Amino acid sequence: NLFDSVFVYQYSDSSHSFVRKTGTAVYYGSTVEMLDLNGDEHPEALVYTNAGGNDPVVGNGLTVLSYTRNGYTTPVTLDGGDPEVVTIDAQPKPVVAIKVFSDYWPDNLSHAESVRFLDSLIILRNITATEKTALEQRLFQQVLAEAEEEYRQAKNRYAERQDDEAASDVYAAAVRAIKYYEKLGMQDSIRKLSESEGKFWRGAL
């Protein structure tokens, strides 16, 4: 845990030994996972990093080492984003992707009140732009549905308790829903939500 370098060795049939092929420095390396991200049947080395702190979006990152015929490359380097690897059901076979998160943190709030939301999706598989867009749309539709349900539940808790914690939950769920509306280009939904909930937000917050 907290290593600062990663080296890849490849077995040589001619010398009957492992030869170092590449290496990279990493910032507070924590774990290494082997997984085929691009579908070429050669697993990538996923090097997770953890710089510490109480915000995983800021502190947790990822470096990916990938094998190619011409040597090793580093197709992904994330200093933060709290990356999460997911498998998306697709045809003709599932696609492995990396979810990257961001914080919504206005200047007039403390960092403790930042809101974590899904920001982007990294796909290394060689698929068309149309296919990638369809997968992104599907994933953001899914997290939007989760955020909308989270908002409904947060409003119910606020109706029961009406304390600062319940109000904060309402705020966070609303921010996530609006961020996902933005990602999906649903500007009308943002307007409708603001019109229907604006009075409630002013009272609660």
PDB file of C-alpha atoms in Angstrom:
ATOM      1  CA  ASN A   1       0.000   0.000   0.000  1.00  0.00           C
ATOM      2  CA  LEU A   2       1.156   3.554  -0.879  1.00  0.00           C
ATOM      3  CA  PHE A   3       3.790   2.442  -3.410  1.00  0.00           C
ATOM      4  CA  ASP A   4       5.277   4.980  -5.836  1.00  0.00           C
ATOM      5  CA  SER A   5       6.242   2.892  -8.896  1.00  0.00           C
ATOM      6  CA  VAL A   6       4.843   0.093 -11.040  1.00  0.00           C
ATOM      7  CA  PHE A   7       6.943  -2.078 -13.386  1.00  0.00           C
ATOM      8  CA  VAL A   8       5.779  -4.622 -15.967  1.00  0.00           C
ATOM      9  CA  TYR A   9       7.929  -7.685 -16.699  1.00  0.00           C
ATOM     10  CA  GLN A  10       7.316  -9.962 -19.685  1.00  0.00           C
ATOM     11  CA  TYR A  11       8.611 -13.492 -20.029  1.00  0.00           C
ATOM     12  CA  SER A  12      11.186 -13.985 -22.783  1.00  0.00           C
ATOM     13  CA  ASP A  13      11.309 -17.428 -24.428  1.00  0.00           C
ATOM     14  CA  SER A  14      14.822 -16.743 -25.716  1.00  0.00           C
ATOM     15  CA  SER A  15      16.387 -15.896 -22.359  1.00  0.00           C
ATOM     16  CA  HIS A  16      13.969 -17.974 -20.251  1.00  0.00           C
ATOM     17  CA  SER A  17      13.597 -15.091 -17.864  1.00  0.00           C
ATOM     18  CA  PHE A  18      11.382 -12.088 -17.166  1.00  0.00           C
ATOM     19  CA  VAL A  19      12.473  -8.857 -18.828  1.00  0.00           C
ATOM     20  CA  ARG A  20      11.297  -5.456 -17.631  1.00  0.00           C
ATOM     21  CA  LYS A  21       9.297  -3.816 -20.421  1.00  0.00           C
ATOM     22  CA  THR A  22       7.936  -0.631 -18.902  1.00  0.00           C
ATOM     23  CA  GLY A  23       7.520   1.274 -15.695  1.00  0.00           C
ATOM     24  CA  THR A  24       5.713   4.329 -14.414  1.00  0.00           C
ATOM     25  CA  ALA A  25       5.641   6.486 -11.331  1.00  0.00           C
ATOM     26  CA  VAL A  26       2.338   6.669  -9.470  1.00  0.00           C
ATOM     27  CA  TYR A  27       1.114   8.962  -6.714  1.00  0.00           C
ATOM     28  CA  TYR A  28       0.286   6.958  -3.585  1.00  0.00           C
ATOM     29  CA  GLY A  29      -0.428   3.638  -5.283  1.00  0.00           C
ATOM     30  CA  SER A  30      -2.860   1.510  -3.281  1.00  0.00           C
ATOM     31  CA  THR A  31      -3.852  -1.601  -5.273  1.00  0.00           C
ATOM     32  CA  VAL A  32      -3.398  -3.224  -8.676  1.00  0.00           C
ATOM     33  CA  GLU A  33      -6.115  -5.057 -10.610  1.00  0.00           C
ATOM     34  CA  MET A  34      -5.708  -7.023 -13.857  1.00  0.00           C
ATOM     35  CA  LEU A  35      -8.677  -6.669 -16.209  1.00  0.00           C
ATOM     36  CA  ASP A  36      -9.252  -6.618 -19.972  1.00  0.00           C
ATOM     37  CA  LEU A  37     -10.687  -3.146 -20.604  1.00  0.00           C
ATOM     38  CA  ASN A  38     -10.386  -2.923 -24.386  1.00  0.00           C
ATOM     39  CA  GLY A  39     -11.486  -6.424 -25.362  1.00  0.00           C
ATOM     40  CA  ASP A  40      -8.202  -7.513 -26.998  1.00  0.00           C
ATOM     41  CA  GLU A  41      -7.830 -10.436 -24.532  1.00  0.00           C
ATOM     42  CA  HIS A  42      -4.660  -8.881 -23.070  1.00  0.00           C
ATOM     43  CA  PRO A  43      -5.499  -7.688 -19.553  1.00  0.00           C
ATOM     44  CA  GLU A  44      -4.681  -4.117 -18.583  1.00  0.00           C
ATOM     45  CA  ALA A  45      -3.008  -3.302 -15.262  1.00  0.00           C
ATOM     46  CA  LEU A  46      -5.293  -0.950 -13.331  1.00  0.00           C
ATOM     47  CA  VAL A  47      -3.203   0.859 -10.737  1.00  0.00           C
ATOM     48  CA  TYR A  48      -5.435   2.574  -8.178  1.00  0.00           C
ATOM     49  CA  THR A  49      -4.059   5.525  -6.215  1.00  0.00           C
ATOM     50  CA  ASN A  50      -5.161   7.015  -2.918  1.00  0.00           C
ATOM     51  CA  ALA A  51      -3.666  10.330  -1.824  1.00  0.00           C
ATOM     52  CA  GLY A  52      -5.730  10.332   1.372  1.00  0.00           C
ATOM     53  CA  GLY A  53      -8.095  12.963   2.688  1.00  0.00           C
ATOM     54  CA  ASN A  54     -11.827  12.771   3.320  1.00  0.00           C
ATOM     55  CA  ASP A  55     -12.932  13.325  -0.295  1.00  0.00           C
ATOM     56  CA  PRO A  56     -12.500  10.247  -2.530  1.00  0.00           C
ATOM     57  CA  VAL A  57     -13.245  12.304  -5.667  1.00  0.00           C
ATOM     58  CA  VAL A  58     -10.156  14.394  -4.962  1.00  0.00           C
ATOM     59  CA  GLY A  59      -7.925  11.712  -3.465  1.00  0.00           C
ATOM     60  CA  ASN A  60      -8.629   8.517  -5.449  1.00  0.00           C
ATOM     61  CA  GLY A  61      -7.234   8.113  -8.962  1.00  0.00           C
ATOM     62  CA  LEU A  62      -6.243   5.494 -11.523  1.00  0.00           C
ATOM     63  CA  THR A  63      -3.425   4.757 -13.965  1.00  0.00           C
ATOM     64  CA  VAL A  64      -3.978   2.110 -16.658  1.00  0.00           C
ATOM     65  CA  LEU A  65      -1.088   0.231 -18.299  1.00  0.00           C
ATOM     66  CA  SER A  66      -2.051  -1.442 -21.577  1.00  0.00           C
ATOM     67  CA  TYR A  67      -0.194  -3.953 -23.741  1.00  0.00           C
ATOM     68  CA  THR A  68       0.086  -3.357 -27.496  1.00  0.00           C
ATOM     69  CA  ARG A  69       2.148  -5.012 -30.212  1.00  0.00           C
ATOM     70  CA  ASN A  70       4.422  -1.969 -30.236  1.00  0.00           C
ATOM     71  CA  GLY A  71       4.948  -1.862 -26.493  1.00  0.00           C
ATOM     72  CA  TYR A  72       3.063  -0.658 -23.454  1.00  0.00           C
ATOM     73  CA  THR A  73       0.975   2.503 -23.293  1.00  0.00           C
ATOM     74  CA  THR A  74      -0.798   4.462 -20.553  1.00  0.00           C
ATOM     75  CA  PRO A  75      -4.237   5.205 -22.049  1.00  0.00           C
ATOM     76  CA  VAL A  76      -5.739   6.463 -18.769  1.00  0.00           C
ATOM     77  CA  THR A  77      -4.192   8.609 -16.043  1.00  0.00           C
ATOM     78  CA  LEU A  78      -6.560  10.076 -13.456  1.00  0.00           C
ATOM     79  CA  ASP A  79      -5.271  12.012 -10.460  1.00  0.00           C
ATOM     80  CA  GLY A  80      -8.767  11.978  -8.960  1.00  0.00           C
ATOM     81  CA  GLY A  81     -12.343  11.182  -9.896  1.00  0.00           C
ATOM     82  CA  ASP A  82     -12.781   8.188  -7.564  1.00  0.00           C
ATOM     83  CA  PRO A  83     -12.878   5.858 -10.622  1.00  0.00           C
ATOM     84  CA  GLU A  84     -15.106   2.813 -10.556  1.00  0.00           C
ATOM     85  CA  VAL A  85     -14.937  -0.041 -13.085  1.00  0.00           C
ATOM     86  CA  VAL A  86     -18.300  -1.361 -14.291  1.00  0.00           C
ATOM     87  CA  THR A  87     -19.473  -3.894 -16.858  1.00  0.00           C
ATOM     88  CA  ILE A  88     -22.271  -2.696 -19.146  1.00  0.00           C
ATOM     89  CA  ASP A  89     -24.474  -5.250 -20.864  1.00  0.00           C
ATOM     90  CA  ALA A  90     -24.106  -4.736 -24.633  1.00  0.00           C
ATOM     91  CA  GLN A  91     -24.075  -6.661 -27.895  1.00  0.00           C
ATOM     92  CA  PRO A  92     -22.272  -8.686 -29.103  1.00  0.00           C
ATOM     93  CA  LYS A  93     -20.577  -8.814 -25.686  1.00  0.00           C
ATOM     94  CA  PRO A  94     -20.489  -6.731 -22.497  1.00  0.00           C
ATOM     95  CA  VAL A  95     -18.355  -3.571 -22.399  1.00  0.00           C
ATOM     96  CA  VAL A  96     -16.070  -2.780 -19.475  1.00  0.00           C
ATOM     97  CA  ALA A  97     -16.009   0.951 -18.663  1.00  0.00           C
ATOM     98  CA  ILE A  98     -14.619   3.331 -16.043  1.00  0.00           C
ATOM     99  CA  LYS A  99     -17.024   5.657 -14.232  1.00  0.00           C
ATOM    100  CA  VAL A 100     -15.441   8.983 -13.244  1.00  0.00           C
ATOM    101  CA  PHE A 101     -17.017  11.231 -10.600  1.00  0.00           C
ATOM    102  CA  SER A 102     -16.872  14.945  -9.821  1.00  0.00           C
ATOM    103  CA  ASP A 103     -17.819  17.195  -6.914  1.00  0.00           C
ATOM    104  CA  TYR A 104     -20.297  20.058  -7.101  1.00  0.00           C
ATOM    105  CA  TRP A 105     -18.876  22.533  -4.638  1.00  0.00           C
ATOM    106  CA  PRO A 106     -19.925  26.207  -4.875  1.00  0.00           C
ATOM    107  CA  ASP A 107     -17.546  28.754  -3.335  1.00  0.00           C
ATOM    108  CA  ASN A 108     -20.033  29.788  -0.668  1.00  0.00           C
ATOM    109  CA  LEU A 109     -20.274  26.270   0.805  1.00  0.00           C
ATOM    110  CA  SER A 110     -17.754  24.302   2.822  1.00  0.00           C
ATOM    111  CA  HIS A 111     -16.052  21.302   1.248  1.00  0.00           C
ATOM    112  CA  ALA A 112     -18.042  19.108   3.637  1.00  0.00           C
ATOM    113  CA  GLU A 113     -21.155  20.100   1.678  1.00  0.00           C
ATOM    114  CA  SER A 114     -19.816  19.076  -1.738  1.00  0.00           C
ATOM    115  CA  VAL A 115     -22.062  16.764  -3.760  1.00  0.00           C
ATOM    116  CA  ARG A 116     -20.613  13.749  -5.567  1.00  0.00           C
ATOM    117  CA  PHE A 117     -22.046  12.939  -8.996  1.00  0.00           C
ATOM    118  CA  LEU A 118     -21.167  10.805 -12.023  1.00  0.00           C
ATOM    119  CA  ASP A 119     -19.311  13.041 -14.476  1.00  0.00           C
ATOM    120  CA  SER A 120     -18.130  10.853 -17.363  1.00  0.00           C
ATOM    121  CA  LEU A 121     -17.541   7.377 -18.706  1.00  0.00           C
ATOM    122  CA  ILE A 122     -14.242   6.095 -20.138  1.00  0.00           C
ATOM    123  CA  ILE A 123     -14.515   3.253 -22.656  1.00  0.00           C
ATOM    124  CA  LEU A 124     -11.332   1.761 -24.136  1.00  0.00           C
ATOM    125  CA  ARG A 125     -13.100  -0.807 -26.298  1.00  0.00           C
ATOM    126  CA  ASN A 126     -12.960   0.064 -30.008  1.00  0.00           C
ATOM    127  CA  ILE A 127     -16.618   0.898 -30.646  1.00  0.00           C
ATOM    128  CA  THR A 128     -18.299   3.507 -32.818  1.00  0.00           C
ATOM    129  CA  ALA A 129     -19.137   6.972 -31.522  1.00  0.00           C
ATOM    130  CA  THR A 130     -22.830   6.113 -31.871  1.00  0.00           C
ATOM    131  CA  GLU A 131     -22.435   2.988 -29.751  1.00  0.00           C
ATOM    132  CA  LYS A 132     -20.483   4.886 -27.105  1.00  0.00           C
ATOM    133  CA  THR A 133     -23.103   7.640 -26.954  1.00  0.00           C
ATOM    134  CA  ALA A 134     -25.863   5.043 -26.555  1.00  0.00           C
ATOM    135  CA  LEU A 135     -24.026   3.405 -23.636  1.00  0.00           C
ATOM    136  CA  GLU A 136     -23.426   6.783 -21.970  1.00  0.00           C
ATOM    137  CA  GLN A 137     -27.077   7.747 -22.399  1.00  0.00           C
ATOM    138  CA  ARG A 138     -28.216   4.466 -20.879  1.00  0.00           C
ATOM    139  CA  LEU A 139     -25.916   4.831 -17.880  1.00  0.00           C
ATOM    140  CA  PHE A 140     -26.924   8.447 -17.211  1.00  0.00           C
ATOM    141  CA  GLN A 141     -30.604   7.530 -17.539  1.00  0.00           C
ATOM    142  CA  GLN A 142     -30.017   4.899 -14.869  1.00  0.00           C
ATOM    143  CA  VAL A 143     -28.260   7.231 -12.413  1.00  0.00           C
ATOM    144  CA  LEU A 144     -30.881   9.919 -13.094  1.00  0.00           C
ATOM    145  CA  ALA A 145     -33.662   7.511 -12.101  1.00  0.00           C
ATOM    146  CA  GLU A 146     -31.713   6.722  -8.920  1.00  0.00           C
ATOM    147  CA  ALA A 147     -31.254  10.443  -8.150  1.00  0.00           C
ATOM    148  CA  GLU A 148     -34.951  11.159  -8.701  1.00  0.00           C
ATOM    149  CA  GLU A 149     -35.901   8.354  -6.321  1.00  0.00           C
ATOM    150  CA  GLU A 150     -33.299   9.588  -3.827  1.00  0.00           C
ATOM    151  CA  TYR A 151     -34.873  13.063  -4.039  1.00  0.00           C
ATOM    152  CA  ARG A 152     -38.372  11.707  -3.342  1.00  0.00           C
ATOM    153  CA  GLN A 153     -37.111   9.806  -0.310  1.00  0.00           C
ATOM    154  CA  ALA A 154     -35.136  12.825   0.940  1.00  0.00           C
ATOM    155  CA  LYS A 155     -38.265  14.999   0.758  1.00  0.00           C
ATOM    156  CA  ASN A 156     -40.176  12.414   2.787  1.00  0.00           C
ATOM    157  CA  ARG A 157     -37.445  12.377   5.454  1.00  0.00           C
ATOM    158  CA  TYR A 158     -37.468  16.167   5.551  1.00  0.00           C
ATOM    159  CA  ALA A 159     -41.237  16.199   6.040  1.00  0.00           C
ATOM    160  CA  GLU A 160     -40.760  13.973   9.087  1.00  0.00           C
ATOM    161  CA  ARG A 161     -37.696  15.604  10.655  1.00  0.00           C
ATOM    162  CA  GLN A 162     -37.102  19.060   9.140  1.00  0.00           C
ATOM    163  CA  ASP A 163     -33.542  19.235  10.486  1.00  0.00           C
ATOM    164  CA  ASP A 164     -30.281  20.308   8.834  1.00  0.00           C
ATOM    165  CA  GLU A 165     -29.257  16.774   7.890  1.00  0.00           C
ATOM    166  CA  ALA A 166     -32.566  16.102   6.133  1.00  0.00           C
ATOM    167  CA  ALA A 167     -32.370  19.456   4.314  1.00  0.00           C
ATOM    168  CA  SER A 168     -28.815  18.632   3.200  1.00  0.00           C
ATOM    169  CA  ASP A 169     -30.014  15.301   1.780  1.00  0.00           C
ATOM    170  CA  VAL A 170     -32.708  17.125  -0.224  1.00  0.00           C
ATOM    171  CA  TYR A 171     -30.101  19.548  -1.575  1.00  0.00           C
ATOM    172  CA  ALA A 172     -27.641  16.795  -2.566  1.00  0.00           C
ATOM    173  CA  ALA A 173     -30.284  14.712  -4.343  1.00  0.00           C
ATOM    174  CA  ALA A 174     -31.580  17.754  -6.238  1.00  0.00           C
ATOM    175  CA  VAL A 175     -28.046  18.687  -7.364  1.00  0.00           C
ATOM    176  CA  ARG A 176     -27.412  15.168  -8.655  1.00  0.00           C
ATOM    177  CA  ALA A 177     -30.711  15.089 -10.552  1.00  0.00           C
ATOM    178  CA  ILE A 178     -29.998  18.467 -12.175  1.00  0.00           C
ATOM    179  CA  LYS A 179     -26.459  17.418 -13.123  1.00  0.00           C
ATOM    180  CA  TYR A 180     -27.823  14.324 -14.853  1.00  0.00           C
ATOM    181  CA  TYR A 181     -30.502  16.365 -16.625  1.00  0.00           C
ATOM    182  CA  GLU A 182     -27.626  18.510 -17.929  1.00  0.00           C
ATOM    183  CA  LYS A 183     -25.672  15.460 -19.076  1.00  0.00           C
ATOM    184  CA  LEU A 184     -28.725  14.180 -20.956  1.00  0.00           C
ATOM    185  CA  GLY A 185     -29.539  17.573 -22.492  1.00  0.00           C
ATOM    186  CA  MET A 186     -32.890  17.733 -20.653  1.00  0.00           C
ATOM    187  CA  GLN A 187     -33.028  21.486 -20.090  1.00  0.00           C
ATOM    188  CA  ASP A 188     -36.840  21.501 -19.948  1.00  0.00           C
ATOM    189  CA  SER A 189     -36.718  19.053 -17.055  1.00  0.00           C
ATOM    190  CA  ILE A 190     -34.390  21.388 -15.137  1.00  0.00           C
ATOM    191  CA  ARG A 191     -36.810  24.279 -15.684  1.00  0.00           C
ATOM    192  CA  LYS A 192     -39.834  22.211 -14.638  1.00  0.00           C
ATOM    193  CA  LEU A 193     -38.075  20.930 -11.527  1.00  0.00           C
ATOM    194  CA  SER A 194     -37.049  24.461 -10.532  1.00  0.00           C
ATOM    195  CA  GLU A 195     -40.557  25.787 -11.090  1.00  0.00           C
ATOM    196  CA  SER A 196     -42.240  23.010  -9.132  1.00  0.00           C
ATOM    197  CA  GLU A 197     -39.704  22.767  -6.297  1.00  0.00           C
ATOM    198  CA  GLY A 198     -38.273  26.297  -6.012  1.00  0.00           C
ATOM    199  CA  LYS A 199     -40.636  27.422  -3.254  1.00  0.00           C
ATOM    200  CA  PHE A 200     -39.978  24.228  -1.283  1.00  0.00           C
ATOM    201  CA  TRP A 201     -36.190  24.645  -1.664  1.00  0.00           C
ATOM    202  CA  ARG A 202     -36.288  28.209  -0.361  1.00  0.00           C
ATOM    203  CA  GLY A 203     -38.271  27.070   2.669  1.00  0.00           C
ATOM    204  CA  ALA A 204     -36.093  24.043   3.389  1.00  0.00           C
ATOM    205  CA  LEU A 205     -32.672  25.517   2.748  1.00  0.00           C
TER     206      LEU A 205
END
